[in-house]
JSON list of C-alpha atoms in Angstrom, two decimals:
[
{"chain": "A", "resi": 1, "resn": "MET", "atom": "CA", "xyz": [18.98, 17.77, 21.36]},
{"chain": "A", "resi": 2, "resn": "ARG", "atom": "CA", "xyz": [17.19, 16.76, 18.16]},
{"chain": "A", "resi": 3, "resn": "ILE", "atom": "CA", "xyz": [13.74, 15.69, 17.03]},
{"chain": "A", "resi": 4, "resn": "ASN", "atom": "CA", "xyz": [13.59, 11.93, 16.68]},
{"chain": "A", "resi": 5, "resn": "LEU", "atom": "CA", "xyz": [9.85, 11.25, 16.71]},
{"chain": "A", "resi": 6, "resn": "THR", "atom": "CA", "xyz": [6.68, 13.28, 16.44]},
{"chain": "A", "resi": 7, "resn": "SER", "atom": "CA", "xyz": [3.12, 12.00, 16.34]},
{"chain": "A", "resi": 8, "resn": "LEU", "atom": "CA", "xyz": [0.02, 12.72, 14.33]},
{"chain": "A", "resi": 9, "resn": "PHE", "atom": "CA", "xyz": [-3.38, 11.50, 15.47]},
{"chain": "A", "resi": 10, "resn": "VAL", "atom": "CA", "xyz": [-5.18, 9.42, 12.83]},
{"chain": "A", "resi": 11, "resn": "ASP", "atom": "CA", "xyz": [-8.69, 7.98, 12.69]},
{"chain": "A", "resi": 12, "resn": "ASP", "atom": "CA", "xyz": [-7.58, 4.61, 11.28]},
{"chain": "A", "resi": 13, "resn": "GLN", "atom": "CA", "xyz": [-3.97, 3.45, 11.41]},
{"chain": "A", "resi": 14, "resn": "ARG", "atom": "CA", "xyz": [-4.19, 1.11, 8.39]},
{"chain": "A", "resi": 15, "resn": "ALA", "atom": "CA", "xyz": [-5.88, 3.75, 6.21]},
{"chain": "A", "resi": 16, "resn": "ALA", "atom": "CA", "xyz": [-3.32, 6.30, 7.39]},
{"chain": "A", "resi": 17, "resn": "LEU", "atom": "CA", "xyz": [-0.44, 3.96, 6.58]},
{"chain": "A", "resi": 18, "resn": "ALA", "atom": "CA", "xyz": [-1.82, 3.48, 3.06]},
{"chain": "A", "resi": 19, "resn": "PHE", "atom": "CA", "xyz": [-2.23, 7.22, 2.52]},
{"chain": "A", "resi": 20, "resn": "TYR", "atom": "CA", "xyz": [1.13, 8.22, 3.97]},
{"chain": "A", "resi": 21, "resn": "THR", "atom": "CA", "xyz": [3.04, 5.53, 2.05]},
{"chain": "A", "resi": 22, "resn": "ASP", "atom": "CA", "xyz": [1.09, 4.93, -1.18]},
{"chain": "A", "resi": 23, "resn": "VAL", "atom": "CA", "xyz": [-0.01, 8.53, -1.80]},
{"chain": "A", "resi": 24, "resn": "LEU", "atom": "CA", "xyz": [2.49, 10.78, -0.04]},
{"chain": "A", "resi": 25, "resn": "GLY", "atom": "CA", "xyz": [5.51, 8.51, -0.54]},
{"chain": "A", "resi": 26, "resn": "PHE", "atom": "CA", "xyz": [6.74, 7.97, 3.00]},
{"chain": "A", "resi": 27, "resn": "THR", "atom": "CA", "xyz": [8.24, 4.60, 3.95]},
{"chain": "A", "resi": 28, "resn": "LYS", "atom": "CA", "xyz": [6.96, 2.36, 6.76]},
{"chain": "A", "resi": 29, "resn": "HIS", "atom": "CA", "xyz": [9.59, 2.22, 9.52]},
{"chain": "A", "resi": 30, "resn": "HIS", "atom": "CA", "xyz": [7.93, 0.40, 12.45]},
{"chain": "A", "resi": 31, "resn": "ASP", "atom": "CA", "xyz": [4.74, -1.64, 12.61]},
{"chain": "A", "resi": 32, "resn": "ILE", "atom": "CA", "xyz": [4.72, -3.27, 16.04]},
{"chain": "A", "resi": 33, "resn": "PRO", "atom": "CA", "xyz": [1.37, -4.71, 17.20]},
{"chain": "A", "resi": 34, "resn": "LEU", "atom": "CA", "xyz": [0.18, -3.38, 20.56]},
{"chain": "A", "resi": 35, "resn": "GLY", "atom": "CA", "xyz": [-3.22, -4.94, 21.22]},
{"chain": "A", "resi": 36, "resn": "ASP", "atom": "CA", "xyz": [-5.79, -3.46, 18.83]},
{"chain": "A", "resi": 37, "resn": "ASP", "atom": "CA", "xyz": [-3.32, -0.83, 17.60]},
{"chain": "A", "resi": 38, "resn": "SER", "atom": "CA", "xyz": [0.31, -0.68, 16.53]},
{"chain": "A", "resi": 39, "resn": "TRP", "atom": "CA", "xyz": [3.43, 1.37, 17.12]},
{"chain": "A", "resi": 40, "resn": "LEU", "atom": "CA", "xyz": [3.27, 2.54, 13.53]},
{"chain": "A", "resi": 41, "resn": "THR", "atom": "CA", "xyz": [5.83, 4.98, 12.17]},
{"chain": "A", "resi": 42, "resn": "VAL", "atom": "CA", "xyz": [6.82, 6.27, 8.76]},
{"chain": "A", "resi": 43, "resn": "VAL", "atom": "CA", "xyz": [9.92, 8.11, 7.58]},
{"chain": "A", "resi": 44, "resn": "SER", "atom": "CA", "xyz": [10.94, 10.10, 4.57]},
{"chain": "A", "resi": 45, "resn": "PRO", "atom": "CA", "xyz": [12.69, 7.91, 1.97]},
{"chain": "A", "resi": 46, "resn": "GLU", "atom": "CA", "xyz": [15.08, 10.85, 1.57]},
{"chain": "A", "resi": 47, "resn": "SER", "atom": "CA", "xyz": [16.08, 10.50, 5.23]},
{"chain": "A", "resi": 48, "resn": "PRO", "atom": "CA", "xyz": [15.41, 6.90, 6.35]},
{"chain": "A", "resi": 49, "resn": "ASP", "atom": "CA", "xyz": [17.37, 7.39, 9.58]},
{"chain": "A", "resi": 50, "resn": "GLY", "atom": "CA", "xyz": [15.78, 10.79, 10.22]},
{"chain": "A", "resi": 51, "resn": "PRO", "atom": "CA", "xyz": [12.75, 11.76, 12.28]},
{"chain": "A", "resi": 52, "resn": "GLN", "atom": "CA", "xyz": [9.86, 9.31, 12.45]},
{"chain": "A", "resi": 53, "resn": "LEU", "atom": "CA", "xyz": [6.19, 10.22, 12.20]},
{"chain": "A", "resi": 54, "resn": "LEU", "atom": "CA", "xyz": [4.06, 8.14, 14.57]},
{"chain": "A", "resi": 55, "resn": "LEU", "atom": "CA", "xyz": [0.57, 7.47, 13.20]},
{"chain": "A", "resi": 56, "resn": "GLU", "atom": "CA", "xyz": [-1.13, 7.57, 16.58]},
{"chain": "A", "resi": 57, "resn": "PRO", "atom": "CA", "xyz": [-4.68, 6.29, 17.19]},
{"chain": "A", "resi": 58, "resn": "ALA", "atom": "CA", "xyz": [-7.06, 9.21, 17.80]},
{"chain": "A", "resi": 59, "resn": "ARG", "atom": "CA", "xyz": [-9.08, 7.57, 20.59]},
{"chain": "A", "resi": 60, "resn": "HIS", "atom": "CA", "xyz": [-8.32, 10.01, 23.42]},
{"chain": "A", "resi": 61, "resn": "PRO", "atom": "CA", "xyz": [-11.45, 12.12, 24.07]},
{"chain": "A", "resi": 62, "resn": "ALA", "atom": "CA", "xyz": [-9.51, 15.40, 23.73]},
{"chain": "A", "resi": 63, "resn": "VAL", "atom": "CA", "xyz": [-8.34, 14.60, 20.20]},
{"chain": "A", "resi": 64, "resn": "LYS", "atom": "CA", "xyz": [-11.61, 15.06, 18.27]},
{"chain": "A", "resi": 65, "resn": "PRO", "atom": "CA", "xyz": [-12.53, 18.52, 19.59]},
{"chain": "A", "resi": 66, "resn": "TYR", "atom": "CA", "xyz": [-8.91, 19.65, 19.17]},
{"chain": "A", "resi": 67, "resn": "ARG", "atom": "CA", "xyz": [-8.64, 18.48, 15.56]},
{"chain": "A", "resi": 68, "resn": "ASP", "atom": "CA", "xyz": [-12.16, 19.68, 14.71]},
{"chain": "A", "resi": 69, "resn": "ALA", "atom": "CA", "xyz": [-11.34, 23.18, 15.99]},
{"chain": "A", "resi": 70, "resn": "LEU", "atom": "CA", "xyz": [-8.11, 23.34, 14.00]},
{"chain": "A", "resi": 71, "resn": "ALA", "atom": "CA", "xyz": [-9.78, 22.07, 10.81]},
{"chain": "A", "resi": 72, "resn": "GLU", "atom": "CA", "xyz": [-12.67, 24.53, 11.21]},
{"chain": "A", "resi": 73, "resn": "ASP", "atom": "CA", "xyz": [-10.15, 27.37, 11.37]},
{"chain": "A", "resi": 74, "resn": "GLY", "atom": "CA", "xyz": [-8.10, 25.91, 8.50]},
{"chain": "A", "resi": 75, "resn": "ILE", "atom": "CA", "xyz": [-5.04, 25.35, 10.70]},
{"chain": "A", "resi": 76, "resn": "PRO", "atom": "CA", "xyz": [-2.73, 22.50, 9.65]},
{"chain": "A", "resi": 77, "resn": "LEU", "atom": "CA", "xyz": [-1.73, 19.99, 12.29]},
{"chain": "A", "resi": 78, "resn": "ALA", "atom": "CA", "xyz": [1.63, 19.27, 10.68]},
{"chain": "A", "resi": 79, "resn": "GLN", "atom": "CA", "xyz": [3.96, 20.70, 8.05]},
{"chain": "A", "resi": 80, "resn": "PHE", "atom": "CA", "xyz": [6.19, 18.83, 5.62]},
{"chain": "A", "resi": 81, "resn": "ALA", "atom": "CA", "xyz": [8.98, 20.35, 3.55]},
{"chain": "A", "resi": 82, "resn": "VAL", "atom": "CA", "xyz": [9.01, 19.71, -0.20]},
{"chain": "A", "resi": 83, "resn": "ASP", "atom": "CA", "xyz": [11.39, 20.87, -2.92]},
{"chain": "A", "resi": 84, "resn": "ASP", "atom": "CA", "xyz": [8.64, 22.43, -5.05]},
{"chain": "A", "resi": 85, "resn": "VAL", "atom": "CA", "xyz": [5.13, 23.08, -3.69]},
{"chain": "A", "resi": 86, "resn": "GLU", "atom": "CA", "xyz": [3.67, 23.63, -7.18]},
{"chain": "A", "resi": 87, "resn": "ALA", "atom": "CA", "xyz": [5.02, 20.30, -8.45]},
{"chain": "A", "resi": 88, "resn": "GLU", "atom": "CA", "xyz": [3.95, 18.45, -5.31]},
{"chain": "A", "resi": 89, "resn": "HIS", "atom": "CA", "xyz": [0.49, 20.02, -5.51]},
{"chain": "A", "resi": 90, "resn": "ALA", "atom": "CA", "xyz": [0.16, 18.81, -9.11]},
{"chain": "A", "resi": 91, "resn": "ARG", "atom": "CA", "xyz": [1.41, 15.30, -8.21]},
{"chain": "A", "resi": 92, "resn": "LEU", "atom": "CA", "xyz": [-0.89, 14.94, -5.21]},
{"chain": "A", "resi": 93, "resn": "THR", "atom": "CA", "xyz": [-3.92, 16.45, -6.96]},
{"chain": "A", "resi": 94, "resn": "GLY", "atom": "CA", "xyz": [-3.37, 13.88, -9.70]},
{"chain": "A", "resi": 95, "resn": "ARG", "atom": "CA", "xyz": [-3.54, 11.18, -7.02]},
{"chain": "A", "resi": 96, "resn": "GLY", "atom": "CA", "xyz": [-6.88, 12.49, -5.72]},
{"chain": "A", "resi": 97, "resn": "VAL", "atom": "CA", "xyz": [-5.64, 14.53, -2.75]},
{"chain": "A", "resi": 98, "resn": "VAL", "atom": "CA", "xyz": [-7.98, 17.39, -1.85]},
{"chain": "A", "resi": 99, "resn": "PHE", "atom": "CA", "xyz": [-6.32, 20.72, -1.13]},
{"chain": "A", "resi": 100, "resn": "THR", "atom": "CA", "xyz": [-8.01, 23.25, 1.14]},
{"chain": "A", "resi": 101, "resn": "GLN", "atom": "CA", "xyz": [-5.45, 25.91, 0.17]},
{"chain": "A", "resi": 102, "resn": "PRO", "atom": "CA", "xyz": [-3.74, 25.94, -3.22]},
{"chain": "A", "resi": 103, "resn": "PRO", "atom": "CA", "xyz": [-0.07, 26.88, -3.54]},
{"chain": "A", "resi": 104, "resn": "THR", "atom": "CA", "xyz": [0.27, 30.34, -2.03]},
{"chain": "A", "resi": 105, "resn": "ASP", "atom": "CA", "xyz": [3.29, 32.62, -2.01]},
{"chain": "A", "resi": 106, "resn": "ILE", "atom": "CA", "xyz": [3.65, 34.04, 1.50]},
{"chain": "A", "resi": 107, "resn": "GLY", "atom": "CA", "xyz": [6.84, 35.98, 0.83]},
{"chain": "A", "resi": 108, "resn": "THR", "atom": "CA", "xyz": [9.51, 33.82, 2.44]},
{"chain": "A", "resi": 109, "resn": "ALA", "atom": "CA", "xyz": [7.95, 30.54, 1.28]},
{"chain": "A", "resi": 110, "resn": "VAL", "atom": "CA", "xyz": [5.29, 28.89, -0.84]},
{"chain": "A", "resi": 111, "resn": "VAL", "atom": "CA", "xyz": [2.73, 26.81, 1.06]},
{"chain": "A", "resi": 112, "resn": "ALA", "atom": "CA", "xyz": [-0.31, 24.66, 0.33]},
{"chain": "A", "resi": 113, "resn": "VAL", "atom": "CA", "xyz": [-2.66, 22.74, 2.64]},
{"chain": "A", "resi": 114, "resn": "PHE", "atom": "CA", "xyz": [-4.36, 19.38, 2.04]},
{"chain": "A", "resi": 115, "resn": "ASP", "atom": "CA", "xyz": [-6.70, 16.99, 3.84]},
{"chain": "A", "resi": 116, "resn": "ASP", "atom": "CA", "xyz": [-4.86, 13.78, 4.76]},
{"chain": "A", "resi": 117, "resn": "THR", "atom": "CA", "xyz": [-8.14, 11.75, 4.79]},
{"chain": "A", "resi": 118, "resn": "CYS", "atom": "CA", "xyz": [-7.27, 10.68, 8.35]},
{"chain": "A", "resi": 119, "resn": "GLY", "atom": "CA", "xyz": [-8.67, 13.69, 10.23]},
{"chain": "A", "resi": 120, "resn": "ASN", "atom": "CA", "xyz": [-5.92, 16.27, 9.70]},
{"chain": "A", "resi": 121, "resn": "LEU", "atom": "CA", "xyz": [-4.97, 19.22, 7.58]},
{"chain": "A", "resi": 122, "resn": "ILE", "atom": "CA", "xyz": [-1.33, 19.06, 6.46]},
{"chain": "A", "resi": 123, "resn": "GLN", "atom": "CA", "xyz": [0.72, 21.95, 5.10]},
{"chain": "A", "resi": 124, "resn": "ILE", "atom": "CA", "xyz": [3.52, 21.52, 2.61]},
{"chain": "A", "resi": 125, "resn": "ILE", "atom": "CA", "xyz": [6.15, 24.22, 2.33]},
{"chain": "A", "resi": 126, "resn": "THR", "atom": "CA", "xyz": [9.05, 25.26, 0.16]},
{"chain": "A", "resi": 127, "resn": "GLU", "atom": "CA", "xyz": [11.16, 27.95, 1.77]},
{"chain": "A", "resi": 128, "resn": "LYS", "atom": "CA", "xyz": [12.67, 30.50, -0.59]},
{"chain": "A", "resi": 129, "resn": "SER", "atom": "CA", "xyz": [16.42, 31.00, -0.75]},
{"chain": "A", "resi": 130, "resn": "THR", "atom": "CA", "xyz": [17.65, 34.27, 0.66]}
]
């Protein structure tokens, strides 16, 4: 068993696609129209055949209270691995990304949390070698 697809609720699929590709550096994988929305996925350019992230419309009534509660408590909705949190923080800050938690050493890893502009907090992480 392996992870092939996971989803992230977004307020606006087109704005999310722009942020996740132009700012974060993911690559568009699928963009299949489905009525007013699309089956819209992105992948890491480092692993184009790896897991896909579905940018899912956030219309379901349970989504807003769920995401609002997580954001209020500072809990990220997703986590992405990076080679160097400090370098990625500097790169993304330079591109206008707002961090709610700066790079923080938590012992086994370094983490930081940013607002994806699409309704979610996202954590980046670099695990330390043991």
